[in-house]
mmCIF file of C-alpha atoms in Angstrom:
data_model
loop_
_atom_site.group_PDB
_atom_site.id
_atom_site.type_symbol
_atom_site.label_atom_id
_atom_site.label_comp_id
_atom_site.label_asym_id
_atom_site.label_seq_id
_atom_site.Cartn_x
_atom_site.Cartn_y
_atom_site.Cartn_z
ATOM 1 C CA UNK A 1 10.552 112.258 -197.864
ATOM 2 C CA UNK A 2 14.000 113.569 -198.855
ATOM 3 C CA UNK A 3 16.776 113.881 -196.330
ATOM 4 C CA UNK A 4 17.701 117.390 -195.147
ATOM 5 C CA UNK A 5 20.916 118.995 -193.943
ATOM 6 C CA UNK A 6 19.539 118.764 -190.383
ATOM 7 C CA UNK A 7 19.118 115.002 -190.857
ATOM 8 C CA UNK A 8 22.676 114.709 -192.161
ATOM 9 C CA UNK A 9 23.967 116.681 -189.168
ATOM 10 C CA UNK A 10 22.289 114.235 -186.737
ATOM 11 C CA UNK A 11 23.531 111.168 -188.628
ATOM 12 C CA UNK A 12 27.091 112.475 -188.723
ATOM 13 C CA UNK A 13 27.116 113.892 -185.201
ATOM 14 C CA UNK A 14 28.110 117.377 -186.367
ATOM 15 C CA UNK A 15 26.458 120.781 -186.626
ATOM 16 C CA UNK A 16 24.340 121.810 -189.621
ATOM 17 C CA UNK A 17 26.904 124.516 -190.369
ATOM 18 C CA UNK A 18 29.607 121.866 -190.715
ATOM 19 C CA UNK A 19 27.384 119.875 -193.069
ATOM 20 C CA UNK A 20 26.770 122.945 -195.240
ATOM 21 C CA UNK A 21 30.503 123.678 -195.358
ATOM 22 C CA UNK A 22 31.205 120.123 -196.494
ATOM 23 C CA UNK A 23 28.472 120.118 -199.139
ATOM 24 C CA UNK A 24 29.443 123.534 -200.536
ATOM 25 C CA UNK A 25 33.206 123.027 -200.124
ATOM 26 C CA UNK A 26 33.515 126.291 -198.174
ATOM 27 C CA UNK A 27 34.986 127.338 -194.843
ATOM 28 C CA UNK A 28 37.337 125.426 -192.579
ATOM 29 C CA UNK A 29 36.547 121.763 -192.079
ATOM 30 C CA UNK A 30 38.603 118.692 -191.268
ATOM 31 C CA UNK A 31 39.202 116.549 -194.382
ATOM 32 C CA UNK A 32 38.147 113.355 -192.604
ATOM 33 C CA UNK A 33 34.917 114.954 -191.362
ATOM 34 C CA UNK A 34 34.202 116.382 -194.792
ATOM 35 C CA UNK A 35 34.688 112.990 -196.469
ATOM 36 C CA UNK A 36 32.435 111.324 -193.882
ATOM 37 C CA UNK A 37 29.648 113.875 -194.474
ATOM 38 C CA UNK A 38 29.877 113.590 -198.281
ATOM 39 C CA UNK A 39 29.824 109.799 -198.116
ATOM 40 C CA UNK A 40 26.796 109.831 -195.803
ATOM 41 C CA UNK A 41 25.019 112.307 -198.095
ATOM 42 C CA UNK A 42 25.662 109.996 -201.047
ATOM 43 C CA UNK A 43 24.457 106.902 -199.195
ATOM 44 C CA UNK A 44 21.294 108.665 -198.012
ATOM 45 C CA UNK A 45 20.509 110.043 -201.471
ATOM 46 C CA UNK A 46 20.749 113.670 -200.378
ATOM 47 C CA UNK A 47 19.744 116.196 -203.032
ATOM 48 C CA UNK A 48 20.181 119.927 -202.436
ATOM 49 C CA UNK A 49 17.046 122.078 -202.383
ATOM 50 C CA UNK A 50 17.997 124.419 -205.199
ATOM 51 C CA UNK A 51 14.826 126.496 -204.858
ATOM 52 C CA UNK A 52 15.523 127.149 -201.176
ATOM 53 C CA UNK A 53 19.124 127.967 -202.003
ATOM 54 C CA UNK A 54 18.021 130.415 -204.694
ATOM 55 C CA UNK A 55 15.491 132.125 -202.450
ATOM 56 C CA UNK A 56 17.994 132.419 -199.621
ATOM 57 C CA UNK A 57 20.679 133.984 -201.782
ATOM 58 C CA UNK A 58 18.464 135.859 -204.231
ATOM 59 C CA UNK A 59 19.901 133.965 -207.216
ATOM 60 C CA UNK A 60 18.735 131.376 -209.716
ATOM 61 C CA UNK A 61 22.214 129.913 -210.194
ATOM 62 C CA UNK A 62 21.530 129.929 -213.912
ATOM 63 C CA UNK A 63 23.601 131.620 -216.600
ATOM 64 C CA UNK A 64 21.971 132.620 -219.865
ATOM 65 C CA UNK A 65 23.933 132.080 -223.078
ATOM 66 C CA UNK A 66 22.876 133.558 -226.405
ATOM 67 C CA UNK A 67 24.797 132.725 -229.598
ATOM 68 C CA UNK A 68 24.301 132.417 -233.363
ATOM 69 C CA UNK A 69 23.589 128.681 -233.625
ATOM 70 C CA UNK A 70 24.814 125.303 -232.441
ATOM 71 C CA UNK A 71 25.437 123.834 -235.916
ATOM 72 C CA UNK A 72 28.551 125.965 -236.317
ATOM 73 C CA UNK A 73 31.311 123.990 -234.591
ATOM 74 C CA UNK A 74 32.883 127.149 -233.148
ATOM 75 C CA UNK A 75 29.691 127.993 -231.245
ATOM 76 C CA UNK A 76 29.129 124.354 -230.319
ATOM 77 C CA UNK A 77 32.589 124.328 -228.728
ATOM 78 C CA UNK A 78 31.877 127.664 -227.020
ATOM 79 C CA UNK A 79 28.612 126.330 -225.541
ATOM 80 C CA UNK A 80 30.362 123.204 -224.294
ATOM 81 C CA UNK A 81 33.246 125.171 -222.755
ATOM 82 C CA UNK A 82 30.979 127.716 -221.027
ATOM 83 C CA UNK A 83 28.744 124.931 -219.668
ATOM 84 C CA UNK A 84 31.730 123.055 -218.247
ATOM 85 C CA UNK A 85 33.133 126.218 -216.651
ATOM 86 C CA UNK A 86 29.728 127.224 -215.203
ATOM 87 C CA UNK A 87 29.250 123.774 -213.675
ATOM 88 C CA UNK A 88 32.507 124.135 -211.756
ATOM 89 C CA UNK A 89 30.939 127.102 -209.955
ATOM 90 C CA UNK A 90 27.544 125.516 -209.329
ATOM 91 C CA UNK A 91 25.697 127.191 -212.197
ATOM 92 C CA UNK A 92 23.495 125.726 -214.914
ATOM 93 C CA UNK A 93 23.389 127.232 -218.411
ATOM 94 C CA UNK A 94 20.246 128.189 -220.319
ATOM 95 C CA UNK A 95 21.233 128.143 -224.011
ATOM 96 C CA UNK A 96 19.440 130.285 -226.594
ATOM 97 C CA UNK A 97 20.093 130.840 -230.312
ATOM 98 C CA UNK A 98 19.379 134.002 -232.290
ATOM 99 C CA UNK A 99 20.164 132.606 -235.787
ATOM 100 C CA UNK A 100 21.422 135.972 -237.059
ATOM 101 C CA UNK A 101 18.067 137.617 -236.334
ATOM 102 C CA UNK A 102 18.488 140.967 -234.506
ATOM 103 C CA UNK A 103 14.849 141.066 -233.351
ATOM 104 C CA UNK A 104 14.962 137.491 -232.091
ATOM 105 C CA UNK A 105 18.126 138.303 -230.143
ATOM 106 C CA UNK A 106 16.415 141.174 -228.324
ATOM 107 C CA UNK A 107 13.355 139.016 -227.631
ATOM 108 C CA UNK A 108 15.509 136.212 -226.193
ATOM 109 C CA UNK A 109 17.424 138.653 -223.976
ATOM 110 C CA UNK A 110 14.203 140.099 -222.570
ATOM 111 C CA UNK A 111 12.993 136.595 -221.799
ATOM 112 C CA UNK A 112 16.230 135.646 -220.020
ATOM 113 C CA UNK A 113 16.050 138.806 -217.941
ATOM 114 C CA UNK A 114 12.406 138.038 -217.085
ATOM 115 C CA UNK A 115 13.443 134.577 -215.896
ATOM 116 C CA UNK A 116 15.962 136.240 -213.569
ATOM 117 C CA UNK A 117 19.123 134.705 -214.987
ATOM 118 C CA UNK A 118 22.079 135.670 -212.794
ATOM 119 C CA UNK A 119 24.068 136.762 -215.827
ATOM 120 C CA UNK A 120 24.368 136.383 -219.607
ATOM 121 C CA UNK A 121 27.192 135.486 -221.975
ATOM 122 C CA UNK A 122 26.357 136.977 -225.344
ATOM 123 C CA UNK A 123 27.654 136.658 -228.906
ATOM 124 C CA UNK A 124 25.617 139.431 -230.437
ATOM 125 C CA UNK A 125 24.257 140.180 -233.877
ATOM 126 C CA UNK A 126 23.284 143.695 -232.724
ATOM 127 C CA UNK A 127 25.672 146.537 -231.972
ATOM 128 C CA UNK A 128 25.854 150.266 -231.304
ATOM 129 C CA UNK A 129 24.982 152.689 -228.518
ATOM 130 C CA UNK A 130 21.214 152.228 -228.701
ATOM 131 C CA UNK A 131 21.687 148.502 -228.218
ATOM 132 C CA UNK A 132 24.156 149.071 -225.363
ATOM 133 C CA UNK A 133 21.522 151.253 -223.667
ATOM 134 C CA UNK A 134 18.958 148.461 -224.108
ATOM 135 C CA UNK A 135 21.309 145.939 -222.480
ATOM 136 C CA UNK A 136 21.914 148.244 -219.526
ATOM 137 C CA UNK A 137 18.154 148.656 -219.037
ATOM 138 C CA UNK A 138 17.872 144.884 -218.599
ATOM 139 C CA UNK A 139 19.767 145.375 -215.329
ATOM 140 C CA UNK A 140 21.576 142.046 -215.527
ATOM 141 C CA UNK A 141 25.337 141.313 -215.738
ATOM 142 C CA UNK A 142 26.380 140.686 -219.365
ATOM 143 C CA UNK A 143 29.718 139.703 -220.893
ATOM 144 C CA UNK A 144 30.165 139.839 -224.649
ATOM 145 C CA UNK A 145 32.266 137.258 -226.513
ATOM 146 C CA UNK A 146 33.292 137.072 -230.154
ATOM 147 C CA UNK A 147 31.529 140.212 -231.455
ATOM 148 C CA UNK A 148 32.214 143.504 -229.682
ATOM 149 C CA UNK A 149 28.915 145.308 -229.073
ATOM 150 C CA UNK A 150 30.109 148.754 -228.063
ATOM 151 C CA UNK A 151 31.562 150.755 -225.192
ATOM 152 C CA UNK A 152 30.080 149.833 -221.847
ATOM 153 C CA UNK A 153 29.774 146.043 -222.218
ATOM 154 C CA UNK A 154 32.704 143.897 -220.955
ATOM 155 C CA UNK A 155 34.243 141.885 -223.787
ATOM 156 C CA UNK A 156 36.409 138.754 -224.134
ATOM 157 C CA UNK A 157 38.100 137.604 -227.351
ATOM 158 C CA UNK A 158 41.399 137.057 -229.139
ATOM 159 C CA UNK A 159 42.980 139.827 -231.204
ATOM 160 C CA UNK A 160 41.205 139.009 -234.458
ATOM 161 C CA UNK A 161 43.261 141.484 -236.473
ATOM 162 C CA UNK A 162 46.614 140.157 -235.248
ATOM 163 C CA UNK A 163 45.487 136.565 -235.752
ATOM 164 C CA UNK A 164 44.571 137.184 -239.394
ATOM 165 C CA UNK A 165 47.814 139.088 -239.917
ATOM 166 C CA UNK A 166 49.685 136.039 -238.690
ATOM 167 C CA UNK A 167 47.697 133.706 -240.957
ATOM 168 C CA UNK A 168 48.206 135.939 -244.015
ATOM 169 C CA UNK A 169 51.929 136.272 -243.362
ATOM 170 C CA UNK A 170 52.176 132.471 -243.099
ATOM 171 C CA UNK A 171 50.503 132.105 -246.511
ATOM 172 C CA UNK A 172 52.720 134.728 -248.151
ATOM 173 C CA UNK A 173 55.807 133.048 -246.701
ATOM 174 C CA UNK A 174 54.941 129.997 -248.868
ATOM 175 C CA UNK A 175 55.349 132.220 -251.962
ATOM 176 C CA UNK A 176 51.781 132.303 -253.265
ATOM 177 C CA UNK A 177 51.363 135.027 -255.905
ATOM 178 C CA UNK A 178 47.604 135.606 -255.624
ATOM 179 C CA UNK A 179 45.526 135.643 -252.435
ATOM 180 C CA UNK A 180 41.741 135.419 -252.341
ATOM 181 C CA UNK A 181 40.198 136.633 -249.082
ATOM 182 C CA UNK A 182 36.911 134.804 -248.448
ATOM 183 C CA UNK A 183 34.558 136.389 -245.904
ATOM 184 C CA UNK A 184 30.855 136.119 -246.900
ATOM 185 C CA UNK A 185 29.403 137.835 -243.786
ATOM 186 C CA UNK A 186 30.920 141.209 -244.779
ATOM 187 C CA UNK A 187 28.199 141.723 -247.398
ATOM 188 C CA UNK A 188 25.878 138.964 -246.219
ATOM 189 C CA UNK A 189 23.506 140.898 -243.972
ATOM 190 C CA UNK A 190 23.467 144.698 -243.534
ATOM 191 C CA UNK A 191 21.896 144.322 -240.071
ATOM 192 C CA UNK A 192 24.552 141.934 -238.774
ATOM 193 C CA UNK A 193 27.315 142.741 -236.297
ATOM 194 C CA UNK A 194 30.398 141.742 -238.301
ATOM 195 C CA UNK A 195 32.994 143.099 -235.873
ATOM 196 C CA UNK A 196 35.039 139.872 -235.977
ATOM 197 C CA UNK A 197 35.067 139.746 -239.759
ATOM 198 C CA UNK A 198 35.935 143.427 -240.115
ATOM 199 C CA UNK A 199 38.927 142.957 -237.812
ATOM 200 C CA UNK A 200 40.071 139.926 -239.815
ATOM 201 C CA UNK A 201 39.737 141.940 -243.027
ATOM 202 C CA UNK A 202 41.814 144.727 -241.469
ATOM 203 C CA UNK A 203 44.534 142.242 -240.552
ATOM 204 C CA UNK A 204 44.576 140.773 -244.060
ATOM 205 C CA UNK A 205 44.751 144.214 -245.699
ATOM 206 C CA UNK A 206 47.546 145.399 -243.416
ATOM 207 C CA UNK A 207 49.720 142.513 -244.577
ATOM 208 C CA UNK A 208 48.946 142.491 -248.312
ATOM 209 C CA UNK A 209 49.414 146.270 -248.514
ATOM 210 C CA UNK A 210 53.114 145.663 -247.820
ATOM 211 C CA UNK A 211 53.416 143.162 -250.678
ATOM 212 C CA UNK A 212 52.635 145.138 -253.832
ATOM 213 C CA UNK A 213 53.541 142.294 -256.219
ATOM 214 C CA UNK A 214 50.897 139.962 -254.800
ATOM 215 C CA UNK A 215 47.538 140.015 -256.566
ATOM 216 C CA UNK A 216 44.532 140.197 -254.231
ATOM 217 C CA UNK A 217 40.872 139.378 -254.705
ATOM 218 C CA UNK A 218 37.920 139.418 -252.287
ATOM 219 C CA UNK A 219 34.848 137.183 -252.018
ATOM 220 C CA UNK A 220 32.619 138.903 -249.463
ATOM 221 C CA UNK A 221 29.124 137.487 -250.021
ATOM 222 C CA UNK A 222 27.456 134.077 -249.854
ATOM 223 C CA UNK A 223 27.913 133.346 -253.573
ATOM 224 C CA UNK A 224 31.603 132.572 -252.994
ATOM 225 C CA UNK A 225 31.358 128.905 -254.003
ATOM 226 C CA UNK A 226 29.618 129.805 -257.246
ATOM 227 C CA UNK A 227 32.312 132.381 -257.990
ATOM 228 C CA UNK A 228 35.140 129.963 -257.188
ATOM 229 C CA UNK A 229 33.558 127.299 -259.405
ATOM 230 C CA UNK A 230 34.081 129.661 -262.367
ATOM 231 C CA UNK A 231 37.666 130.565 -261.442
ATOM 232 C CA UNK A 232 40.889 129.364 -262.927
ATOM 233 C CA UNK A 233 42.764 128.201 -259.807
ATOM 234 C CA UNK A 234 46.523 127.963 -260.433
ATOM 235 C CA UNK A 235 49.068 126.490 -258.024
ATOM 236 C CA UNK A 236 50.242 129.930 -256.895
ATOM 237 C CA UNK A 237 46.745 130.953 -255.687
ATOM 238 C CA UNK A 238 45.739 130.660 -252.023
ATOM 239 C CA UNK A 239 42.369 131.184 -250.363
ATOM 240 C CA UNK A 240 42.500 132.922 -246.976
ATOM 241 C CA UNK A 241 39.201 132.180 -245.211
ATOM 242 C CA UNK A 242 37.629 133.674 -242.095
ATOM 243 C CA UNK A 243 36.322 130.309 -240.895
ATOM 244 C CA UNK A 244 37.281 126.659 -241.182
ATOM 245 C CA UNK A 245 33.799 125.741 -242.398
ATOM 246 C CA UNK A 246 34.196 128.085 -245.380
ATOM 247 C CA UNK A 247 37.660 126.665 -246.071
ATOM 248 C CA UNK A 248 36.365 123.086 -245.934
ATOM 249 C CA UNK A 249 33.574 123.907 -248.396
ATOM 250 C CA UNK A 250 36.180 125.278 -250.813
ATOM 251 C CA UNK A 251 38.307 122.163 -250.295
ATOM 252 C CA UNK A 252 35.347 119.921 -251.161
ATOM 253 C CA UNK A 253 34.397 122.028 -254.202
ATOM 254 C CA UNK A 254 37.887 121.904 -255.693
ATOM 255 C CA UNK A 255 38.244 118.234 -254.822
ATOM 256 C CA UNK A 256 35.540 117.623 -257.444
ATOM 257 C CA UNK A 257 38.041 119.014 -259.979
ATOM 258 C CA UNK A 258 40.638 116.565 -258.724
ATOM 259 C CA UNK A 259 42.551 119.343 -256.935
ATOM 260 C CA UNK A 260 44.269 118.870 -253.585
ATOM 261 C CA UNK A 261 44.774 121.752 -251.130
ATOM 262 C CA UNK A 262 48.455 122.346 -250.393
ATOM 263 C CA UNK A 263 49.474 120.696 -253.662
ATOM 264 C CA UNK A 264 47.373 122.370 -256.377
ATOM 265 C CA UNK A 265 46.468 125.572 -254.503
ATOM 266 C CA UNK A 266 46.733 127.082 -251.006
ATOM 267 C CA UNK A 267 44.062 127.170 -248.319
ATOM 268 C CA UNK A 268 44.008 128.695 -244.826
ATOM 269 C CA UNK A 269 41.120 128.564 -242.367
ATOM 270 C CA UNK A 270 40.278 130.160 -239.036
ATOM 271 C CA UNK A 271 38.818 128.793 -235.743
ATOM 272 C CA UNK A 272 40.598 125.414 -235.395
ATOM 273 C CA UNK A 273 37.252 123.620 -235.041
ATOM 274 C CA UNK A 274 37.422 120.183 -233.459
ATOM 275 C CA UNK A 275 36.372 118.325 -236.634
ATOM 276 C CA UNK A 276 39.638 119.274 -238.359
ATOM 277 C CA UNK A 277 41.265 116.186 -236.863
ATOM 278 C CA UNK A 278 39.224 114.109 -239.324
ATOM 279 C CA UNK A 279 40.251 116.131 -242.400
ATOM 280 C CA UNK A 280 42.964 115.176 -244.902
ATOM 281 C CA UNK A 281 45.075 117.031 -245.858
ATOM 282 C CA UNK A 282 45.198 118.761 -242.478
ATOM 283 C CA UNK A 283 43.999 122.360 -242.690
ATOM 284 C CA UNK A 284 46.176 125.310 -241.717
ATOM 285 C CA UNK A 285 44.105 127.366 -239.303
ATOM 286 C CA UNK A 286 44.058 129.805 -236.377
ATOM 287 C CA UNK A 287 43.375 128.486 -232.901
ATOM 288 C CA UNK A 288 41.258 131.149 -231.191
ATOM 289 C CA UNK A 289 41.377 129.226 -227.903
ATOM 290 C CA UNK A 290 37.629 128.984 -227.379
ATOM 291 C CA UNK A 291 38.113 127.202 -224.036
ATOM 292 C CA UNK A 292 40.230 130.070 -222.684
ATOM 293 C CA UNK A 293 37.698 132.618 -223.977
ATOM 294 C CA UNK A 294 34.922 130.697 -222.198
ATOM 295 C CA UNK A 295 36.944 130.501 -218.977
ATOM 296 C CA UNK A 296 37.714 134.227 -218.974
ATOM 297 C CA UNK A 297 34.130 135.151 -219.883
ATOM 298 C CA UNK A 298 32.763 133.087 -216.976
ATOM 299 C CA UNK A 299 35.404 134.507 -214.627
ATOM 300 C CA UNK A 300 34.385 138.043 -215.610
ATOM 301 C CA UNK A 301 30.671 137.285 -215.377
ATOM 302 C CA UNK A 302 30.995 135.753 -211.902
ATOM 303 C CA UNK A 303 32.791 138.897 -210.721
ATOM 304 C CA UNK A 304 29.918 140.987 -212.071
ATOM 305 C CA UNK A 305 27.357 138.745 -210.362
ATOM 306 C CA UNK A 306 29.152 139.109 -207.033
ATOM 307 C CA UNK A 307 29.735 142.850 -207.371
ATOM 308 C CA UNK A 308 28.657 144.954 -210.364
ATOM 309 C CA UNK A 309 31.234 147.609 -209.494
ATOM 310 C CA UNK A 310 34.164 145.161 -209.488
ATOM 311 C CA UNK A 311 34.461 145.179 -213.291
ATOM 312 C CA UNK A 312 34.879 148.376 -215.341
ATOM 313 C CA UNK A 313 32.171 148.785 -217.999
ATOM 314 C CA UNK A 314 34.849 149.068 -220.700
ATOM 315 C CA UNK A 315 36.764 145.974 -219.530
ATOM 316 C CA UNK A 316 38.358 143.980 -222.362
ATOM 317 C CA UNK A 317 40.150 140.674 -221.950
ATOM 318 C CA UNK A 318 42.249 139.577 -224.929
ATOM 319 C CA UNK A 319 43.396 135.962 -224.787
ATOM 320 C CA UNK A 320 46.256 134.478 -226.854
ATOM 321 C CA UNK A 321 45.831 132.770 -230.236
ATOM 322 C CA UNK A 322 48.119 130.414 -232.142
ATOM 323 C CA UNK A 323 48.599 129.322 -235.738
ATOM 324 C CA UNK A 324 47.863 125.687 -236.532
ATOM 325 C CA UNK A 325 50.445 124.323 -238.955
ATOM 326 C CA UNK A 326 48.718 122.021 -241.421
ATOM 327 C CA UNK A 327 49.324 120.747 -244.939
ATOM 328 C CA UNK A 328 47.196 123.092 -247.038
ATOM 329 C CA UNK A 329 49.689 125.917 -247.669
#
């Protein structure tokens, strides 16, 4: 039979309230007493009754998270960061993937709501007012990250447009004469929420429009590698990519021709994924501070869980980004 908080109180010679304060790290309690209670709990193999805790507080202490996939290093890092942040506050994370399927996303959200998740962090493939209305009908706190869904759903991200402007300006500063903007999702799926990619395209266009002498080309569908394989790639050409994974695929393709990024052509990525530390030459990229995004998203979601009215429906949190100086431009 497992030990209870009443048992711990008797063993430690304190009240049950004091035990609960020590275990939950809340309220006023002497540090020595707290340490004694925690040590006794450890020695006795105390395990909290999470079901009782949930029933008492009307919560499951579980956060739902719905993203594209876990193979993409950006989302893998996001999942890891959200999980770490949730754990600090006593929450578990139920991870779901929609794999760019709008119907699957809706199905997964309904299921999470049915399982009474306390809140959801969502990187959505859907968008628009009808979808916003659907999310509101779920009657569960939701914070959007990465892709903006529409007015009425709190949102956390970097300024995608400004970040791409900064990346494009950095490339132009190295005196490349032709820029190729590579962003397959723009024409990849007509049903996909491509908010992030549209903002990055806007940032790119705002910069190149000021440099009339620079030639510009666009690769906006998933045949970009096939198209590049047929291109003449001179030293004054640079590829500006909307993800590091796309940039790395281009690097590998041109490596087969004996070409080196930063020496024989320019290459700039986006996301600063953690695997870049293994890549040579080091890739110029944009750090979108996924850990800070995760922290702010959890902070916002916890406020909503505590009090729905504490966060305006149109709340937007924009976190800082930075340019990663590599060797490929």
